[in-house]
CSV table of C-alpha atoms in Angstrom, one decimal:
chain,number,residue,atom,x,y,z
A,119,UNK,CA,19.3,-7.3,-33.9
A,120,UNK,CA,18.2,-5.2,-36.6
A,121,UNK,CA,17.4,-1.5,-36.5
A,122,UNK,CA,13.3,-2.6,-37.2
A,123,UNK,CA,12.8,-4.4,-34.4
A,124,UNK,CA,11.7,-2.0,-32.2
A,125,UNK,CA,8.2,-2.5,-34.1
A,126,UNK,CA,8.2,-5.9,-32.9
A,127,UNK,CA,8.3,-4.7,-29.2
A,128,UNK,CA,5.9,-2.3,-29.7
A,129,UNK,CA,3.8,-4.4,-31.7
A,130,UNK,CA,4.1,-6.9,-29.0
A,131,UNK,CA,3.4,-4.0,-26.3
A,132,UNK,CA,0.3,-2.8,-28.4
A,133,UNK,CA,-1.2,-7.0,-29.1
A,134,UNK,CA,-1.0,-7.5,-25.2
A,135,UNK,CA,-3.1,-4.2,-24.8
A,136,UNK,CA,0.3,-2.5,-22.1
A,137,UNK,CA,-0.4,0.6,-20.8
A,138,UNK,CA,2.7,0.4,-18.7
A,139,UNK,CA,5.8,-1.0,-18.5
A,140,UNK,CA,8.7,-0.9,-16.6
A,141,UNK,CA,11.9,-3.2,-16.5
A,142,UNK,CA,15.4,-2.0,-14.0
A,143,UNK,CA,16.1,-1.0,-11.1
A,144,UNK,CA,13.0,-0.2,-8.6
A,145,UNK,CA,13.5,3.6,-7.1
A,146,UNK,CA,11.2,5.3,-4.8
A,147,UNK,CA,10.9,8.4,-7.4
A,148,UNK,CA,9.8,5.5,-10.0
A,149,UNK,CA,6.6,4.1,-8.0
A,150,UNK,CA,5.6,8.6,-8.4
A,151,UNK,CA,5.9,8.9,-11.7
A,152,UNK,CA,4.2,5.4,-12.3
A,153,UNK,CA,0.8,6.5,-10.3
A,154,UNK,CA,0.9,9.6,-11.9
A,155,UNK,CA,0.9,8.2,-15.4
A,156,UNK,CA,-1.6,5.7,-14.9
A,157,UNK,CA,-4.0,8.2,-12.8
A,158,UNK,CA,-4.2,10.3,-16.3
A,159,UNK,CA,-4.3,7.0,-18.5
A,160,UNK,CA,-7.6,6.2,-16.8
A,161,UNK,CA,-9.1,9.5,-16.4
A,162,UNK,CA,-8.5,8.7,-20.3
A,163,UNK,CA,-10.0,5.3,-20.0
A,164,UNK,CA,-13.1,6.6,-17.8
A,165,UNK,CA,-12.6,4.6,-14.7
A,166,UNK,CA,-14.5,4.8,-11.9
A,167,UNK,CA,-12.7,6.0,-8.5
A,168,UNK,CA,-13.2,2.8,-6.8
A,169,UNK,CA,-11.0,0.6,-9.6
A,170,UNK,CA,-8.6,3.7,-9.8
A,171,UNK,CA,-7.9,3.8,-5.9
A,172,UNK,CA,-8.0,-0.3,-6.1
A,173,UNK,CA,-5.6,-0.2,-8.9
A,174,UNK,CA,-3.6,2.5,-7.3
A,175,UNK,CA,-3.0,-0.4,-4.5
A,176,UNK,CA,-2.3,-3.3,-6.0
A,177,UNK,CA,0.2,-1.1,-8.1
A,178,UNK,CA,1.5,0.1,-5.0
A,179,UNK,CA,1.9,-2.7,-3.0
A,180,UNK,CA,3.2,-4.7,-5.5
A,181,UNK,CA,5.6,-2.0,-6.8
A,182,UNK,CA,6.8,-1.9,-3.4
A,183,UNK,CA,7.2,-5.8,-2.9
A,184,UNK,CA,9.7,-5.9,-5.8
A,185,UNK,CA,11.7,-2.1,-4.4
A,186,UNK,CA,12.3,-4.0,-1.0
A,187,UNK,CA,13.2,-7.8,-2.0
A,188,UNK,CA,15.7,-6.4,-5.2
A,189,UNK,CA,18.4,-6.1,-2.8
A,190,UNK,CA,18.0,-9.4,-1.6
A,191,UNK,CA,20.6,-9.5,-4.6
A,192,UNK,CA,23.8,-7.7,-3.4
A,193,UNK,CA,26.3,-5.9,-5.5
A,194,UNK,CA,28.4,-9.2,-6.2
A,195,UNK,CA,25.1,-10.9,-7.8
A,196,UNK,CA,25.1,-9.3,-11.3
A,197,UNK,CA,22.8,-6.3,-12.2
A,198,UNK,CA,20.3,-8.5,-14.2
A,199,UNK,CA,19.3,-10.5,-11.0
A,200,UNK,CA,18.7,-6.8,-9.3
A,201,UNK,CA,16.3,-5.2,-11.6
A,202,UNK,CA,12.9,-6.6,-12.3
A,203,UNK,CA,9.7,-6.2,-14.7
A,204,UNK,CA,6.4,-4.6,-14.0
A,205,UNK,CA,3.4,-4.6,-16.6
A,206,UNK,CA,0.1,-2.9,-16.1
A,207,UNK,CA,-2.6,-3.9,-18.9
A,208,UNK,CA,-6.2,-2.8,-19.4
A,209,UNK,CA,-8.2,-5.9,-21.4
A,210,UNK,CA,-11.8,-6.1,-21.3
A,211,UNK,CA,-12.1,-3.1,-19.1
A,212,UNK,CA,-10.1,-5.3,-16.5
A,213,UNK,CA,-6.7,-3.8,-15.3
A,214,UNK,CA,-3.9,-6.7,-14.8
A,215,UNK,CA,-0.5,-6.7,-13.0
A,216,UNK,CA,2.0,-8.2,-14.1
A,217,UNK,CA,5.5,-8.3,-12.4
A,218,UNK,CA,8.4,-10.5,-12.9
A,219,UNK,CA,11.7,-10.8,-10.7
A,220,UNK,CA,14.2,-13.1,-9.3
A,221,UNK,CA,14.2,-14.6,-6.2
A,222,UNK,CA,16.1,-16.7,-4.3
A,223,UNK,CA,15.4,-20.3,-4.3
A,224,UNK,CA,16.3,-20.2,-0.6
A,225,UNK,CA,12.7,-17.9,0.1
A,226,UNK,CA,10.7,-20.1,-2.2
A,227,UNK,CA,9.0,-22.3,0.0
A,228,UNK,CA,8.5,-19.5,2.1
A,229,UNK,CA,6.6,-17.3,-0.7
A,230,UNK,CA,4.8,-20.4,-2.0
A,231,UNK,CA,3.3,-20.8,1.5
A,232,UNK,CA,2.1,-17.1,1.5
A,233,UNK,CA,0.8,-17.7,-2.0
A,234,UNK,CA,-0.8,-21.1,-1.4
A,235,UNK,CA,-2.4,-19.3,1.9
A,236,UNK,CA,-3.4,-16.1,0.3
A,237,UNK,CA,-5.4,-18.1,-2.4
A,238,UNK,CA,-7.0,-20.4,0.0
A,239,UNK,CA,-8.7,-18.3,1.6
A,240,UNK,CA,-12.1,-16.1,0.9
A,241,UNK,CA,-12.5,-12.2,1.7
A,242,UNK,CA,-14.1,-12.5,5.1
A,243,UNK,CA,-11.3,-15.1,6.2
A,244,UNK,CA,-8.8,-12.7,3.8
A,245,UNK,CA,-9.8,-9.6,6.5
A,246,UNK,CA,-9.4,-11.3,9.3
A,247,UNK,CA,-5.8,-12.9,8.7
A,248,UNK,CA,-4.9,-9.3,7.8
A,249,UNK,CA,-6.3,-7.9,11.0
A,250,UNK,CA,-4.4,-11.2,13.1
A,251,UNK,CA,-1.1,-10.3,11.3
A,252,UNK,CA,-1.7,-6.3,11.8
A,253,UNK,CA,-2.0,-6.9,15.2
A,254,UNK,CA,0.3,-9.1,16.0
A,255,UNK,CA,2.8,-9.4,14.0
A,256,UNK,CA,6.4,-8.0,14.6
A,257,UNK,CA,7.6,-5.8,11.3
A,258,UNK,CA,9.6,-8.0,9.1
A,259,UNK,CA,13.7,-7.0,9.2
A,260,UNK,CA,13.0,-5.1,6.1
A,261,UNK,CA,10.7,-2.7,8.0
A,262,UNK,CA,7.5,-3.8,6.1
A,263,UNK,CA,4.4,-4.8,7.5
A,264,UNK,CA,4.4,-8.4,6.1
A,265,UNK,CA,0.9,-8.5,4.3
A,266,UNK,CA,1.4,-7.1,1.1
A,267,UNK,CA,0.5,-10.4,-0.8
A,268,UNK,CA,-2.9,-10.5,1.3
A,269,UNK,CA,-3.4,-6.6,0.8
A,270,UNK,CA,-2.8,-7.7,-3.3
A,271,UNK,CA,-5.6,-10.0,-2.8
A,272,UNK,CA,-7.7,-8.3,-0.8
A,273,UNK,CA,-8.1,-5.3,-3.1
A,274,UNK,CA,-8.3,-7.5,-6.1
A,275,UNK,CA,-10.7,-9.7,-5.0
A,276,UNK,CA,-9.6,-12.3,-7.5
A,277,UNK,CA,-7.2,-15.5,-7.1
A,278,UNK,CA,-3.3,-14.2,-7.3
A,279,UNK,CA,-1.6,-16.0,-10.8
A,280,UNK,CA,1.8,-17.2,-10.3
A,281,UNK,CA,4.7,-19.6,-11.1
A,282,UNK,CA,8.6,-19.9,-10.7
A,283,UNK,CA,11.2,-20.7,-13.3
A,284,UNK,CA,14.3,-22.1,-12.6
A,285,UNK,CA,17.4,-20.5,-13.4
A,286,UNK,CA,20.4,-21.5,-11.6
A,287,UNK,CA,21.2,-23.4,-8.5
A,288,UNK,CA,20.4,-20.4,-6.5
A,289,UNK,CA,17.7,-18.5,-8.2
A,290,UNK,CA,14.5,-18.8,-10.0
A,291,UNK,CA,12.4,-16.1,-11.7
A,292,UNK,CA,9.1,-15.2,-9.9
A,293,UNK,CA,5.9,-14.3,-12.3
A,294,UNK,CA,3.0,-13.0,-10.6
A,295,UNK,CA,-0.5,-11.9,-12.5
A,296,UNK,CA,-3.4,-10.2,-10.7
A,297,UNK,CA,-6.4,-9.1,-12.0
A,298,UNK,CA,-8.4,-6.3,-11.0
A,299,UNK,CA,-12.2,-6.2,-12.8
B,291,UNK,CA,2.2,23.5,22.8
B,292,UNK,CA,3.6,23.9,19.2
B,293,UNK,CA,2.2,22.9,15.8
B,294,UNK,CA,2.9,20.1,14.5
B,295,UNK,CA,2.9,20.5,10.7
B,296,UNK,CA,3.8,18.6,7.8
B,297,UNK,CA,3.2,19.1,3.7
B,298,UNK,CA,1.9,16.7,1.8
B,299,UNK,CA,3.9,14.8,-0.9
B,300,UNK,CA,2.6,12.5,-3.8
B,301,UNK,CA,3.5,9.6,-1.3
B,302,UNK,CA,3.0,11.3,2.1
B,303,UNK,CA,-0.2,12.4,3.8
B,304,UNK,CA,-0.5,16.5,4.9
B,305,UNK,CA,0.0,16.4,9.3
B,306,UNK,CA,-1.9,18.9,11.1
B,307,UNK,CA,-1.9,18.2,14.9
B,308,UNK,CA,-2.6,21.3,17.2
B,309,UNK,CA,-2.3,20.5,20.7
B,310,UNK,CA,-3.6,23.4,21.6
B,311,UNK,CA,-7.2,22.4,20.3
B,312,UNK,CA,-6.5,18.5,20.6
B,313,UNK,CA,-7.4,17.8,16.8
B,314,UNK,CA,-4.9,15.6,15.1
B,315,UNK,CA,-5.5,15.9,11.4
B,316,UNK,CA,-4.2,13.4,8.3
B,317,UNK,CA,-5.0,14.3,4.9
B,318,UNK,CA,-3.6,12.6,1.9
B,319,UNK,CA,-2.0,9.5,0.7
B,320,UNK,CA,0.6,7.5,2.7
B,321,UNK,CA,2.6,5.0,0.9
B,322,UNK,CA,6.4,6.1,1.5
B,323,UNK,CA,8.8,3.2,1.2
B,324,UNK,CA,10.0,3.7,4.6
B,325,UNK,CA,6.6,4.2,7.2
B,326,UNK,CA,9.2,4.3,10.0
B,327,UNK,CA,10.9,7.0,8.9
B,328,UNK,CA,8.0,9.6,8.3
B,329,UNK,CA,5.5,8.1,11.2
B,330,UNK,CA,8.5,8.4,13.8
B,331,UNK,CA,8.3,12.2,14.0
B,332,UNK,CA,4.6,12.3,14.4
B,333,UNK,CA,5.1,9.2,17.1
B,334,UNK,CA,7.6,11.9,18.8
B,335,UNK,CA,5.2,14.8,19.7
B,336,UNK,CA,2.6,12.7,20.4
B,337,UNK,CA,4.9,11.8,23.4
B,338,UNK,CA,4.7,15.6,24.2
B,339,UNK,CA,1.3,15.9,23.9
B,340,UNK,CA,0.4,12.9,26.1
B,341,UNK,CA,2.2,14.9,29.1
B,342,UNK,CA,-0.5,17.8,28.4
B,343,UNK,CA,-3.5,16.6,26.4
B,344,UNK,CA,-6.3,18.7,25.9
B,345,UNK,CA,-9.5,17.5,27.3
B,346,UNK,CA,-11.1,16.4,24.7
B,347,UNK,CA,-8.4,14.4,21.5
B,348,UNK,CA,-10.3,14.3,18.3
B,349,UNK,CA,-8.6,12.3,15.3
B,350,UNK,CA,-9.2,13.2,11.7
B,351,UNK,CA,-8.7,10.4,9.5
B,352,UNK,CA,-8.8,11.6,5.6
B,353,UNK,CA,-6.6,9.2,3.7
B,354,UNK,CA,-7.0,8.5,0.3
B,355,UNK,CA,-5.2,5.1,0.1
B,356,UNK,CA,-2.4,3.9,2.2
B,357,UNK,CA,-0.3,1.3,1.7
B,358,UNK,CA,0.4,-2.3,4.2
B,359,UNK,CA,3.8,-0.4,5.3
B,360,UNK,CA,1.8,2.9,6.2
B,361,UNK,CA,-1.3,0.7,8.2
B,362,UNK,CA,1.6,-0.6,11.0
B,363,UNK,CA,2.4,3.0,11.5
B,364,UNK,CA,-1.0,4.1,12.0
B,365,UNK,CA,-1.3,1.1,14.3
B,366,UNK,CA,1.0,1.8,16.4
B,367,UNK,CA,-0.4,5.7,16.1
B,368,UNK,CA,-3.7,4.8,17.1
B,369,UNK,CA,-2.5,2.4,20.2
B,370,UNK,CA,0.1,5.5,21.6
B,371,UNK,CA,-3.7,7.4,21.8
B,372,UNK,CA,-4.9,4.4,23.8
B,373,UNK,CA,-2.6,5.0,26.4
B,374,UNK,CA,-4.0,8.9,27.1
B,375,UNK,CA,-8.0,8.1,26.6
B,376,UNK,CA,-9.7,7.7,29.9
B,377,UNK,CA,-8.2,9.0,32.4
B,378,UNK,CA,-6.2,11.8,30.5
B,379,UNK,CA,-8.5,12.8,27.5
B,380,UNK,CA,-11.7,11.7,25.5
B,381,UNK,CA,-10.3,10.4,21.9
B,382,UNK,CA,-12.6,10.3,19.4
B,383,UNK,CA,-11.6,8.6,15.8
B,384,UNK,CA,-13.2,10.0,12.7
B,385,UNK,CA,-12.4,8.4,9.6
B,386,UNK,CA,-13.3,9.5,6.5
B,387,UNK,CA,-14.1,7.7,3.5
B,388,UNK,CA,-15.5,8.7,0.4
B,389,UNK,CA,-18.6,7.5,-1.1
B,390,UNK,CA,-18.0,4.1,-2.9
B,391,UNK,CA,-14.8,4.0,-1.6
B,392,UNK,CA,-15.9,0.5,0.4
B,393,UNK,CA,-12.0,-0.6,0.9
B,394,UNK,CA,-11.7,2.7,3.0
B,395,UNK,CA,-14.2,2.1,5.3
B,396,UNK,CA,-13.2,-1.7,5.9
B,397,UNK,CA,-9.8,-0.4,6.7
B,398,UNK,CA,-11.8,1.8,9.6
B,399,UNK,CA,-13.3,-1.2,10.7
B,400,UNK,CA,-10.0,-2.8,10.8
B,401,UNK,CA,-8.6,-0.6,13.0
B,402,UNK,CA,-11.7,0.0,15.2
B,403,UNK,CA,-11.9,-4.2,16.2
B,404,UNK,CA,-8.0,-3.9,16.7
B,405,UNK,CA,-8.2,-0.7,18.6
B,406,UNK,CA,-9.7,0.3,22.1
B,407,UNK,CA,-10.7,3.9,21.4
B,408,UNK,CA,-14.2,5.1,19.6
B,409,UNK,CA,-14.7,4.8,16.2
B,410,UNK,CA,-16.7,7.4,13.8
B,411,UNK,CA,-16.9,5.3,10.3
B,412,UNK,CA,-17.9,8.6,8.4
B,413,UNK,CA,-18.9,8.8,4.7
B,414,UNK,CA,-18.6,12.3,2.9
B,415,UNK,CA,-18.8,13.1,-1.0
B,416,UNK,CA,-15.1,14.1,-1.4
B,417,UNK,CA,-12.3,13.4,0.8
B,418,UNK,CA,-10.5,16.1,0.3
């Protein structure tokens, strides 16, 4: 790799209009410094306070999605599979989300179904899956609530993006893209 | 009964609850990693106030945003007042949300179909 390169990254980094970007491992001092950084990047921009504080959760949530499920890979899986990717954009005065991590294939169908669910449905029946499962539902053995991906598309109030690549016989890559406008 | 204090954080909301004037006070943001940990402390002396509730409980709801782990906590916050409304005290929710800030006040509503105790859905200019 030569020395010059680094322009192509930021070249790359400047094309896809990034304002953000993050790839390792997920700390809880990270997801801090992340809000703080975009806060002043749209004062800059000239947001308006209800996109900021909707941006601020879908940021959150999904920062928070990729901390807890990263150590779903344990120390004998190697440190690639335990860090992940997050991208924040600004195109067309529409923030996008983009995070990228691996999973394992074992929880697929389980997150498909989630995903598949989440998209089906439209606010009104959005709000009241998310009151059903805030009621009722136990907290997962992670400690979370469980309804993350329907906060995600609650806030966003667009369709959740998504795919899996396959990478071994155990894991795939999850890629997930939500739009704010 | 003592103060019950806590200082805000970038990811944790400022706790004021006096149980001496029955006005249980968040201000803030509350997206910690680990809800459990920071709402099980509050959870705590709530169980000392319930032995000796003032009159009158009034809730003061201020967040700023909050995140899915966070909205259990304040779940199960709201249903340990439950218990002590009626026959103990006269809770009274007041959450804030600030003007525009529509998300906010459909997370009051959440809470006020899910929860037994009265509901002030309460827009002001700034929340803080």
């Amino acid at each position: 790799m030569a020395v010059t390169d680094v322009y192509d990254f930021y070249q790359k980094l400047e094309d896809e209009q990034v304002i953000l970007s993050f790839k390792g491992d997920f700390t809880s001092e990270l997801l801090t410094s992340f809000l703080h950084i975009l806060e002043a990047r749209m004062v800059e921009l000239g947001t308006d306070n209800r996109k900021k504080r909707r941006v601020f959760n879908v940021l959150t949530e999904s920062f928070q999605n990729l901390y807890h499920h990263i150590d779903e890979f344990n120390s004998g899986d190697s440190i690639t599979k335990r860090s992940a990717l997050i991208i924040v954009k600004h195109v067309d005065n529409n923030f996008v989300v983009r995070t990228g991590n691996y999973v394992k294939n074992n929880d697929i169908q389980n997150l498909k179904r989630k995903l598949a669910m989440v998209n089906s449905l439209d606010s009104d029946e959005l709000k009241g899956l998310y009151r059903m499962k805030l009621e009722n539902d136990p907290r997962t053995d992670k400690g979370t609530a469980g309804l993350g991906l329907i906060d995600i598309a609650r806030k966003s109030k667009s369709k959740l993006d998504y795919d899996f690549i396959d990478i071994d016989a155990s894991s795939s890559f999850f890629c997930l893209k939500v739009v704010i406008e | 009964m003592e103060k019950f204090t806590i200082i805000g954080s970038p990811k944790t909301p400022t706790i004021n609850f006096d149980g001496d004037t029955g006005v249980l006070e968040f201000t803030g943001r509350s997206i910690p990693e680990n809800s459990v940990e920071f709402f099980t402390p509050l959870l705590d002396w709530l169980e000392l106030y319930e032995a000796q509730p003032k009159e009158k409980t009034v809730v003061d709801m201020k967040l700023e945003y909050f995140n899915t782990s966070s909205s259990k906590c304040i779940l199960d916050f709201f249903k340990r007042l439950e218990r002590i409304n009626g026959a103990l005290s006269e809770v009274q929710v007041n959450w804030y949300f600030e003007k525009d800030d529509e998300d906010m006040a459909e997370a009051g509503e959440d809470y006020e179909a899910i929860v037994s105790l009265p509901f002030k859905i309460i827009e002001v200019e700034e929340i803080y």
